[in-house]
Amino acid sequence: MSNHFQILIIGGGNAGLSVASQLLRKNAQLNIGIIEPSEKHYYQPAWTLVGAGIFNIKDTEHEEKDYIPKNAIWIKESVVTFVPNENKVICQTGNTYHYDILIVCPGIQLDWKQIKGLKETLGKHEVSSNYDYNFAPYTWEMIKNFKGGTAVFTNPSSPIKCGGAPHKIMYLAVDYWRKKGILDKCNVHYLSGGGVLFGVKEYAKTLADVVKKGNIKTHFGVQVLAIDGNEKTITFQTKETETQQINASFAGCQLVKTQELNAPATITLQFDLCHAVPPQSAPDFIKTSELADANNPYGYVEVDKNTLQHMRFANIFSLGDCSNAPCSKTGAAIRKQAPVVVANVLSVMANEKPTASYNGYSACPIPTQYGKLMLAEFDYTNTPTMTFPFNQATPRWSMWLLKTKILPWLYWHKILSGKA
Ligand SMILES: Cc1cc2nc3c(=O)[nH]c(=O)nc-3n(C[C@H](O)[C@H](O)[C@H](O)COP(=O)(O)OP(=O)(O)OC[C@H]3O[C@@H](n4cnc5c(N)ncnc54)[C@H](O)[C@@H]3O)c2cc1C
């Protein structure tokens, strides 16, 4: 195998395989290499459904080899660094690969360690996270067996993949407990590092109604510091600074410790169930590379937000969760980014200016209860961009079917093969 490729793709996940397939559909003669270390490929959007007990975790995992496009070369290695001035990447094995065009899409890094104790307690002591294949099934065990008490759902302040996932599972859990007849015994708290429930006001209104109906207490500007499974405690900082205010917001909970000497106050709360989402950032090998945006605290690849071309290296593109394009990080966004990258890569190869433009489109399918879902679609300006000829802010059964049946099928049969 030659170590030079016309197009070298880093990461054979949602973005990498979509782009490789679409490029080869345009020109089957292209010489494409995909560097991807994992034998398995995951359909992560279904992990929310696994946590809600309606999807089999095994169906979210397929063999990577079955989805690598047949005219591409799979290099089963991990990239450790980039040498962009020499058009070269270096892998953990020490092997180096050269390219004319580089497409960078190794996804996002889950920074579990930023929450003390979380990694150690995941999957036991009623602490789980749908952000890991191994623990999404345990989320369902917790929800199913919950008999009432304090249930905590966290969301970090960093950008994350699928910004809706931390609260999607909360709405489904609340609906399950309502149907089980125990909701009045549940004290549900949403601890979010963000400032609002949802950034697009047309959709936020629907969610505010769901929160009210479920008697969910929301807290914003919260930073989770530690989770102790043995003690069943969560420690976090909150903007609420006065004891009276804190006691009112967490009425009905057992507050183990409140330290309000300096704002923000630090609170330790007893929980009976905790669904945690870790802070996230670019993979470390991206952060420390020349490709990273030095002004981005999370170290994402620095691209033009419309052409997705690197700001400093004209033969490098990036898409998916690892780029600094200020969109919501989802597979839905990748569906619109991939054709833009394909068109612009082909332009650069033909010595033309890249003119295809991505408008920040993303989508967040949010189940508001079992059997009903709101499909939020929007762009860089947070303007709703609805596909269907009805008001998508109203949760519907048809959109539930889209999420639970149609999208998983489309992913494995059309999206990864570049047909959709
Ligand atoms: C719980 C959850 C719910 C979600 N729900 C939705 C949803 O409803 N709708 C939606 O659109 N999106 C959703 N998403 C987000 C969606 O899954 C991601 O946005 C999408 O998978 C990102 O694609 P990607 O190719 O950028 O990264 P990934 O698909 O994560 O792929 C990255 C690939 O890069 C590889 N890689 C990593 N390091 C290296 C290295 N050093 N060298 C080479 N390769 C490397 C990895 O092995 C991996 O295969 C959800 C995600 C989660 C976790």
Coordinates of C-alpha atoms and ligand atoms in Angstrom, one line a residue:
M1 CA 0.0 0.0 0.0
S2 CA 1.3 3.4 -1.0
N3 CA 1.5 5.9 1.9
H4 CA 0.3 8.8 -0.4
F5 CA -3.4 9.5 -1.0
Q6 CA -5.1 12.1 -3.1
I7 CA -7.6 12.5 -0.3
L8 CA -6.9 11.3 3.2
I9 CA -9.8 11.2 5.7
I10 CA -9.1 11.2 9.5
G11 CA -12.0 9.3 11.3
G12 CA -14.4 6.8 9.7
G13 CA -17.4 7.9 11.8
N14 CA -20.6 9.5 10.5
A15 CA -18.8 12.4 8.8
G16 CA -15.8 10.5 7.4
L17 CA -17.8 7.7 5.8
S18 CA -20.5 10.1 4.4
V19 CA -17.8 12.3 2.8
A20 CA -15.8 9.3 1.4
S21 CA -18.9 7.7 -0.1
Q22 CA -20.1 10.9 -1.6
L23 CA -16.7 11.7 -3.1
L24 CA -16.5 8.2 -4.7
R25 CA -20.0 8.5 -6.1
K26 CA -18.8 11.7 -7.9
N27 CA -15.6 10.0 -9.1
A28 CA -14.9 6.3 -8.5
Q29 CA -11.2 6.8 -9.5
L30 CA -10.3 9.0 -6.6
N31 CA -7.5 7.6 -4.4
I32 CA -9.0 7.9 -0.9
G33 CA -7.5 6.6 2.4
I34 CA -9.5 6.6 5.7
I35 CA -7.6 6.4 8.9
E36 CA -9.9 4.8 11.5
P37 CA -8.8 2.7 14.4
S38 CA -12.1 1.2 15.5
E39 CA -13.5 -2.2 14.2
K40 CA -17.0 -1.0 15.2
H41 CA -19.2 1.8 14.0
Y42 CA -21.9 3.2 16.2
Y43 CA -25.2 4.9 15.5
Q44 CA -25.0 7.2 18.6
P45 CA -28.4 9.0 18.1
A46 CA -30.2 5.8 19.2
W47 CA -28.5 5.7 22.6
T48 CA -31.2 8.0 23.9
L49 CA -33.7 5.4 22.8
V50 CA -31.7 2.6 24.4
G51 CA -31.7 4.6 27.7
A52 CA -35.5 4.9 27.4
G53 CA -35.9 1.1 26.9
I54 CA -37.2 1.1 23.3
F55 CA -34.1 0.2 21.2
N56 CA -31.6 -2.7 21.4
I57 CA -28.1 -1.5 22.1
K58 CA -26.7 -4.2 19.8
D59 CA -28.5 -2.6 16.9
T60 CA -26.5 0.6 17.3
E61 CA -23.2 -1.3 16.7
H62 CA -22.1 -2.5 13.3
E63 CA -18.9 -3.7 11.8
E64 CA -16.8 -0.8 10.4
K65 CA -15.6 -3.0 7.5
D66 CA -19.1 -3.3 6.1
Y67 CA -19.4 0.5 5.7
I68 CA -16.0 1.5 4.3
P69 CA -16.7 2.3 0.7
K70 CA -15.4 -0.3 -1.6
N71 CA -13.0 1.9 -3.5
A72 CA -11.4 3.5 -0.4
I73 CA -8.4 2.1 1.6
W74 CA -9.0 1.6 5.3
I75 CA -5.9 2.3 7.4
K76 CA -6.7 0.8 10.8
E77 CA -4.5 3.2 12.8
S78 CA -4.8 6.2 15.1
V79 CA -3.5 9.6 14.1
V80 CA -1.4 11.3 16.8
T81 CA -0.2 14.4 15.0
F82 CA -0.4 16.6 11.9
V83 CA 2.5 18.1 9.9
P84 CA 0.4 20.4 7.6
N85 CA 3.4 22.2 6.0
E86 CA 4.6 18.8 4.7
N87 CA 1.1 17.5 3.9
K88 CA 1.7 14.6 6.3
V89 CA 0.0 12.9 9.3
I90 CA 1.7 10.7 11.8
C91 CA 0.1 7.7 13.4
Q92 CA 0.6 6.0 16.8
T93 CA 2.4 3.1 15.1
G94 CA 5.0 5.6 13.8
N95 CA 3.7 5.2 10.2
T96 CA 3.3 8.4 8.3
Y97 CA 0.8 9.2 5.5
H98 CA 0.9 11.9 2.9
Y99 CA -2.0 13.6 1.1
D100 CA -3.0 16.2 -1.5
I101 CA -6.2 17.0 0.4
L102 CA -6.9 16.2 4.1
I103 CA -10.3 15.9 5.6
V104 CA -10.4 15.9 9.4
C105 CA -13.3 14.4 11.3
P106 CA -12.3 12.3 14.3
G107 CA -15.4 13.4 16.4
I108 CA -15.4 14.9 19.9
Q109 CA -13.7 13.9 23.2
L110 CA -15.7 13.0 26.3
D111 CA -13.9 14.7 29.2
W112 CA -15.3 12.4 32.0
K113 CA -12.4 13.2 34.3
Q114 CA -13.6 16.9 34.6
I115 CA -16.3 15.6 36.9
K116 CA -14.5 14.0 39.9
G117 CA -15.6 10.4 40.6
L118 CA -18.0 10.1 37.6
K119 CA -16.0 7.7 35.4
E120 CA -15.5 5.3 38.4
T121 CA -19.2 5.2 39.3
L122 CA -20.8 5.0 35.9
G123 CA -23.1 2.0 35.4
K124 CA -23.6 1.4 39.1
H125 CA -25.1 3.2 42.2
E126 CA -27.9 4.6 40.0
V127 CA -25.4 6.8 38.0
S128 CA -25.5 6.5 34.2
S129 CA -24.9 8.3 30.9
N130 CA -26.3 7.7 27.5
Y131 CA -23.1 9.2 26.1
D132 CA -21.4 5.8 26.3
Y133 CA -22.4 2.6 24.5
N134 CA -21.6 0.6 27.6
F135 CA -23.9 2.5 30.0
A136 CA -27.0 3.5 27.9
P137 CA -28.7 0.2 28.8
Y138 CA -28.1 0.9 32.5
T139 CA -29.9 4.2 32.1
W140 CA -33.0 2.2 31.3
E141 CA -32.5 -0.1 34.3
M142 CA -32.4 3.0 36.6
I143 CA -35.5 4.6 35.1
K144 CA -37.5 1.3 35.1
N145 CA -36.6 0.5 38.7
F146 CA -37.0 4.0 40.1
K147 CA -39.5 4.2 42.9
G148 CA -39.4 7.9 43.6
G149 CA -37.0 10.3 45.2
T150 CA -34.5 12.9 43.8
A151 CA -33.6 12.4 40.1
V152 CA -30.9 14.6 38.7
F153 CA -30.1 15.1 35.0
T154 CA -27.0 17.1 34.2
N155 CA -25.8 19.1 31.1
P156 CA -22.3 20.7 31.0
S157 CA -21.5 24.2 29.9
S158 CA -19.2 23.2 27.0
P159 CA -20.6 22.5 23.5
I160 CA -21.5 18.9 23.3
K161 CA -22.6 16.5 20.6
C162 CA -26.4 16.5 20.4
G163 CA -27.2 19.4 22.8
G164 CA -30.7 17.9 23.2
A165 CA -29.6 14.5 24.5
P166 CA -29.1 15.6 28.2
H167 CA -32.8 16.6 28.4
K168 CA -34.4 14.2 25.9
I169 CA -33.9 11.3 28.4
M170 CA -35.3 13.4 31.2
Y171 CA -38.6 14.0 29.3
L172 CA -38.9 10.3 28.6
A173 CA -38.1 9.3 32.2
V174 CA -40.7 11.7 33.5
D175 CA -43.3 10.4 31.1
Y176 CA -42.5 6.8 32.1
W177 CA -42.9 7.7 35.8
R178 CA -46.1 9.5 35.1
K179 CA -47.5 6.5 33.4
K180 CA -46.3 4.3 36.2
G181 CA -48.2 6.5 38.7
I182 CA -45.2 7.6 40.7
L183 CA -44.4 11.0 39.3
D184 CA -45.8 12.8 42.4
K185 CA -43.1 10.9 44.4
C186 CA -40.3 12.1 42.0
N187 CA -38.3 15.3 42.6
V188 CA -36.7 15.9 39.2
H189 CA -33.9 18.5 38.8
Y190 CA -32.2 19.6 35.6
L191 CA -28.7 21.0 36.3
S192 CA -27.5 22.8 33.2
G193 CA -24.3 24.7 32.4
G194 CA -26.2 26.6 29.7
G195 CA -28.4 29.6 30.1
V196 CA -31.6 28.4 28.6
L197 CA -33.5 25.2 27.9
F198 CA -33.2 25.5 24.1
G199 CA -31.6 28.2 22.0
V200 CA -34.5 28.6 19.5
K201 CA -37.4 30.3 21.0
E202 CA -40.1 28.7 18.8
Y203 CA -39.1 25.3 20.1
A204 CA -38.1 26.4 23.6
K205 CA -41.8 27.2 24.3
T206 CA -42.9 23.6 23.7
L207 CA -40.2 22.4 26.1
A208 CA -41.1 24.9 28.7
D209 CA -44.6 23.4 28.7
V210 CA -43.2 19.9 29.0
V211 CA -41.0 21.0 32.0
K212 CA -44.0 22.6 33.7
K213 CA -46.3 19.6 33.2
G214 CA -43.6 17.3 34.5
N215 CA -42.9 19.6 37.5
I216 CA -39.2 19.6 36.6
K217 CA -37.1 22.1 38.4
T218 CA -34.5 23.7 36.1
H219 CA -31.3 25.3 37.2
F220 CA -29.0 27.1 34.7
G221 CA -25.4 28.3 34.9
V222 CA -24.6 25.2 37.0
Q223 CA -21.2 23.5 36.9
V224 CA -21.0 19.9 38.1
L225 CA -17.8 19.2 40.1
A226 CA -18.1 15.7 41.5
I227 CA -20.4 12.7 41.6
D228 CA -20.0 10.1 44.4
G229 CA -21.9 7.0 43.6
N230 CA -21.2 5.3 47.0
E231 CA -22.6 8.3 48.9
K232 CA -25.1 9.1 46.2
T233 CA -24.1 12.8 46.2
I234 CA -23.5 15.3 43.4
T235 CA -21.5 18.5 44.1
F236 CA -21.9 21.5 41.9
Q237 CA -21.5 25.3 41.7
T238 CA -24.6 27.4 41.1
K239 CA -25.2 31.1 40.5
E240 CA -27.8 31.0 43.3
T241 CA -25.8 32.4 46.3
E242 CA -28.1 32.8 49.2
T243 CA -29.2 30.0 51.5
Q244 CA -32.8 31.0 51.3
Q245 CA -32.8 31.0 47.5
I246 CA -31.0 27.7 47.4
N247 CA -33.3 26.0 49.8
A248 CA -36.3 27.2 47.8
S249 CA -34.9 26.0 44.5
F250 CA -34.0 22.6 45.9
A251 CA -37.1 22.2 48.1
G252 CA -37.7 18.5 48.9
C253 CA -34.1 17.5 48.3
Q254 CA -31.6 16.6 51.0
L255 CA -28.8 19.2 50.8
V256 CA -25.8 17.7 52.4
K257 CA -23.6 20.8 52.4
T258 CA -24.1 24.3 51.2
Q259 CA -21.2 26.7 51.0
E260 CA -22.3 30.2 50.2
L261 CA -19.2 32.2 51.3
N262 CA -18.3 33.2 47.8
A263 CA -20.4 33.3 44.7
P264 CA -20.9 30.9 43.0
A265 CA -22.1 28.8 45.9
T266 CA -21.1 25.1 46.1
I267 CA -23.8 22.6 46.9
T268 CA -23.7 18.9 47.6
L269 CA -27.1 17.2 47.0
Q270 CA -28.3 13.7 47.8
F271 CA -29.7 11.9 44.7
D272 CA -31.5 8.6 44.1
L273 CA -30.9 8.6 40.3
C274 CA -28.4 10.6 38.3
H275 CA -28.0 10.8 34.5
A276 CA -24.7 12.6 33.8
V277 CA -23.3 14.2 30.7
P278 CA -19.5 14.9 30.7
P279 CA -18.0 18.2 29.4
Q280 CA -16.6 17.7 25.9
S281 CA -13.8 19.1 23.7
A282 CA -11.8 18.4 20.6
P283 CA -9.7 15.2 20.8
D284 CA -6.4 16.0 22.5
F285 CA -4.3 15.3 19.4
I286 CA -6.4 18.0 17.6
K287 CA -6.1 20.5 20.5
T288 CA -2.4 20.3 20.5
S289 CA -2.0 20.4 16.7
E290 CA -1.4 23.3 14.3
L291 CA -4.9 22.7 13.0
A292 CA -6.6 23.9 16.2
D293 CA -8.3 27.3 16.6
A294 CA -6.1 29.0 19.2
N295 CA -8.9 31.2 20.2
N296 CA -11.3 28.3 20.9
P297 CA -11.1 27.1 24.5
Y298 CA -12.1 23.6 23.4
G299 CA -9.4 23.3 20.7
Y300 CA -11.6 22.6 17.6
V301 CA -10.3 22.6 14.1
E302 CA -10.3 26.2 12.7
V303 CA -12.5 26.3 9.6
D304 CA -14.4 28.9 7.6
K305 CA -17.9 28.3 9.0
N306 CA -19.4 28.3 5.4
T307 CA -16.9 26.6 3.2
L308 CA -15.5 24.3 6.0
Q309 CA -12.0 24.9 4.5
H310 CA -9.2 25.4 7.1
M311 CA -8.6 29.0 7.7
R312 CA -4.8 28.6 7.3
F313 CA -4.3 25.5 5.2
A314 CA -6.2 25.6 1.9
N315 CA -5.9 21.8 1.3
I316 CA -7.4 20.9 4.6
F317 CA -11.2 20.6 5.4
S318 CA -13.0 19.6 8.6
L319 CA -16.5 18.7 9.4
G320 CA -18.6 17.0 12.1
D321 CA -18.2 17.3 15.9
C322 CA -14.5 18.2 15.8
S323 CA -14.7 21.5 13.8
N324 CA -15.2 25.0 15.2
A325 CA -18.1 25.7 12.9
P326 CA -20.5 27.3 15.5
C327 CA -23.4 25.0 14.8
S328 CA -25.1 22.4 16.9
K329 CA -23.0 19.2 16.7
T330 CA -25.2 16.5 15.3
G331 CA -25.4 13.9 12.6
A332 CA -28.1 16.1 11.0
A333 CA -25.6 18.9 10.6
I334 CA -23.2 16.5 8.9
R335 CA -25.8 15.6 6.4
K336 CA -25.7 19.2 5.2
Q337 CA -21.9 19.7 5.7
A338 CA -20.8 16.6 3.8
P339 CA -22.0 17.8 0.3
V340 CA -20.4 21.2 0.9
V341 CA -17.0 19.6 1.8
V342 CA -17.3 17.3 -1.2
A343 CA -18.0 20.1 -3.6
N344 CA -15.3 22.3 -2.2
V345 CA -12.7 19.5 -2.1
L346 CA -13.4 18.9 -5.8
S347 CA -13.1 22.6 -6.6
V348 CA -9.7 22.9 -4.8
M349 CA -8.5 19.8 -6.7
A350 CA -9.5 21.5 -9.9
N351 CA -7.6 24.7 -8.9
E352 CA -10.9 26.5 -8.4
K353 CA -12.2 28.6 -5.5
P354 CA -14.4 26.7 -3.1
T355 CA -17.9 28.2 -3.3
A356 CA -20.3 25.7 -1.8
S357 CA -21.6 27.1 1.5
Y358 CA -23.0 25.5 4.7
N359 CA -25.6 27.6 6.5
G360 CA -25.3 26.1 10.0
Y361 CA -28.3 23.8 9.5
S362 CA -28.8 21.3 12.4
A363 CA -31.6 19.3 13.7
C364 CA -32.5 18.0 17.2
P365 CA -35.3 15.5 17.4
I366 CA -36.6 15.9 20.9
P367 CA -39.1 13.3 22.3
T368 CA -41.4 15.1 24.7
Q369 CA -43.0 11.8 25.8
Y370 CA -43.2 8.2 24.6
G371 CA -44.9 8.3 21.1
K372 CA -44.4 12.1 20.5
L373 CA -41.5 14.1 19.2
M374 CA -40.7 17.7 18.3
L375 CA -38.3 17.9 15.3
A376 CA -36.4 21.1 15.9
E377 CA -34.5 22.3 12.8
F378 CA -32.6 25.6 12.6
D379 CA -29.5 27.3 11.2
Y380 CA -26.6 29.6 12.3
T381 CA -29.0 32.4 13.1
N382 CA -31.2 30.2 15.3
T383 CA -34.0 30.6 12.8
P384 CA -36.3 27.6 12.4
T385 CA -35.8 25.8 9.0
M386 CA -38.7 23.3 9.0
T387 CA -38.7 20.6 6.4
F388 CA -42.3 19.5 6.7
P389 CA -45.4 21.5 5.8
F390 CA -46.6 21.7 9.4
N391 CA -45.6 23.4 12.6
Q392 CA -42.7 21.1 13.8
A393 CA -42.7 22.8 17.3
T394 CA -45.8 20.7 18.0
P395 CA -44.8 17.2 19.1
R396 CA -46.1 14.4 16.8
W397 CA -46.4 10.7 16.4
S398 CA -45.1 10.9 12.8
M399 CA -41.9 12.6 14.0
W400 CA -41.5 9.9 16.7
L401 CA -41.6 7.3 13.9
L402 CA -39.1 9.3 12.0
K403 CA -36.6 9.2 14.9
T404 CA -37.2 5.6 16.1
K405 CA -37.6 3.8 12.8
I406 CA -36.8 5.9 9.7
L407 CA -33.6 7.7 10.7
P408 CA -31.8 4.6 12.0
W409 CA -32.6 2.8 8.7
L410 CA -31.6 5.8 6.6
Y411 CA -28.3 6.0 8.5
W412 CA -27.2 2.4 7.9
H413 CA -28.6 2.1 4.3
K414 CA -28.3 5.6 2.7
I415 CA -26.3 8.1 4.7
L416 CA -23.1 6.2 5.2
S417 CA -23.2 5.1 1.6
G418 CA -23.5 8.7 0.4
K419 CA -27.0 8.3 -1.1
A420 CA -28.7 10.6 1.4
Ligands
LIG1 C1 -26.5 10.2 23.3 C2 -26.3 10.8 21.9 C3 -27.5 11.2 21.2 C4 -27.4 11.8 20.0 N1 -28.5 12.1 19.3 C5 -28.4 12.7 18.1 C6 -29.6 12.9 17.3 O1 -30.7 12.7 17.8 N2 -29.5 13.5 16.1 C7 -28.3 13.7 15.5 O2 -28.2 14.2 14.4 N3 -27.1 13.5 16.2 C8 -27.2 13.0 17.5 N4 -26.0 12.7 18.1 C9 -24.7 13.2 17.6 C10 -24.1 12.4 16.5 O3 -24.0 11.0 16.9 C11 -22.7 13.0 16.3 O4 -22.9 14.4 16.0 C12 -22.0 12.3 15.1 O5 -21.8 11.0 15.3 C13 -20.7 13.0 14.8 O6 -20.0 12.4 13.7 P1 -18.5 12.5 13.6 O7 -18.1 11.8 12.3 O8 -18.0 13.9 13.7 O9 -17.9 11.8 14.8 P2 -18.1 10.2 15.2 O10 -19.3 9.6 14.5 O11 -18.1 10.1 16.7 O12 -16.8 9.5 14.5 C14 -15.5 9.9 14.8 C15 -14.6 8.7 14.4 O13 -13.2 9.1 14.5 C16 -12.5 8.0 15.0 N5 -11.3 8.5 15.6 C17 -11.1 9.0 16.9 N6 -9.8 9.3 17.1 C18 -9.2 9.0 16.0 C19 -7.8 9.1 15.7 N7 -6.9 9.5 16.5 N8 -7.4 8.8 14.4 C20 -8.3 8.3 13.5 N9 -9.6 8.2 13.8 C21 -10.0 8.6 15.0 C22 -13.4 7.3 15.9 O14 -13.0 6.0 16.2 C23 -14.8 7.5 15.2 O15 -15.0 6.4 14.4 C24 -26.1 12.0 19.4 C25 -24.9 11.6 20.1 C26 -25.1 11.0 21.3 C27 -23.8 10.6 22.0

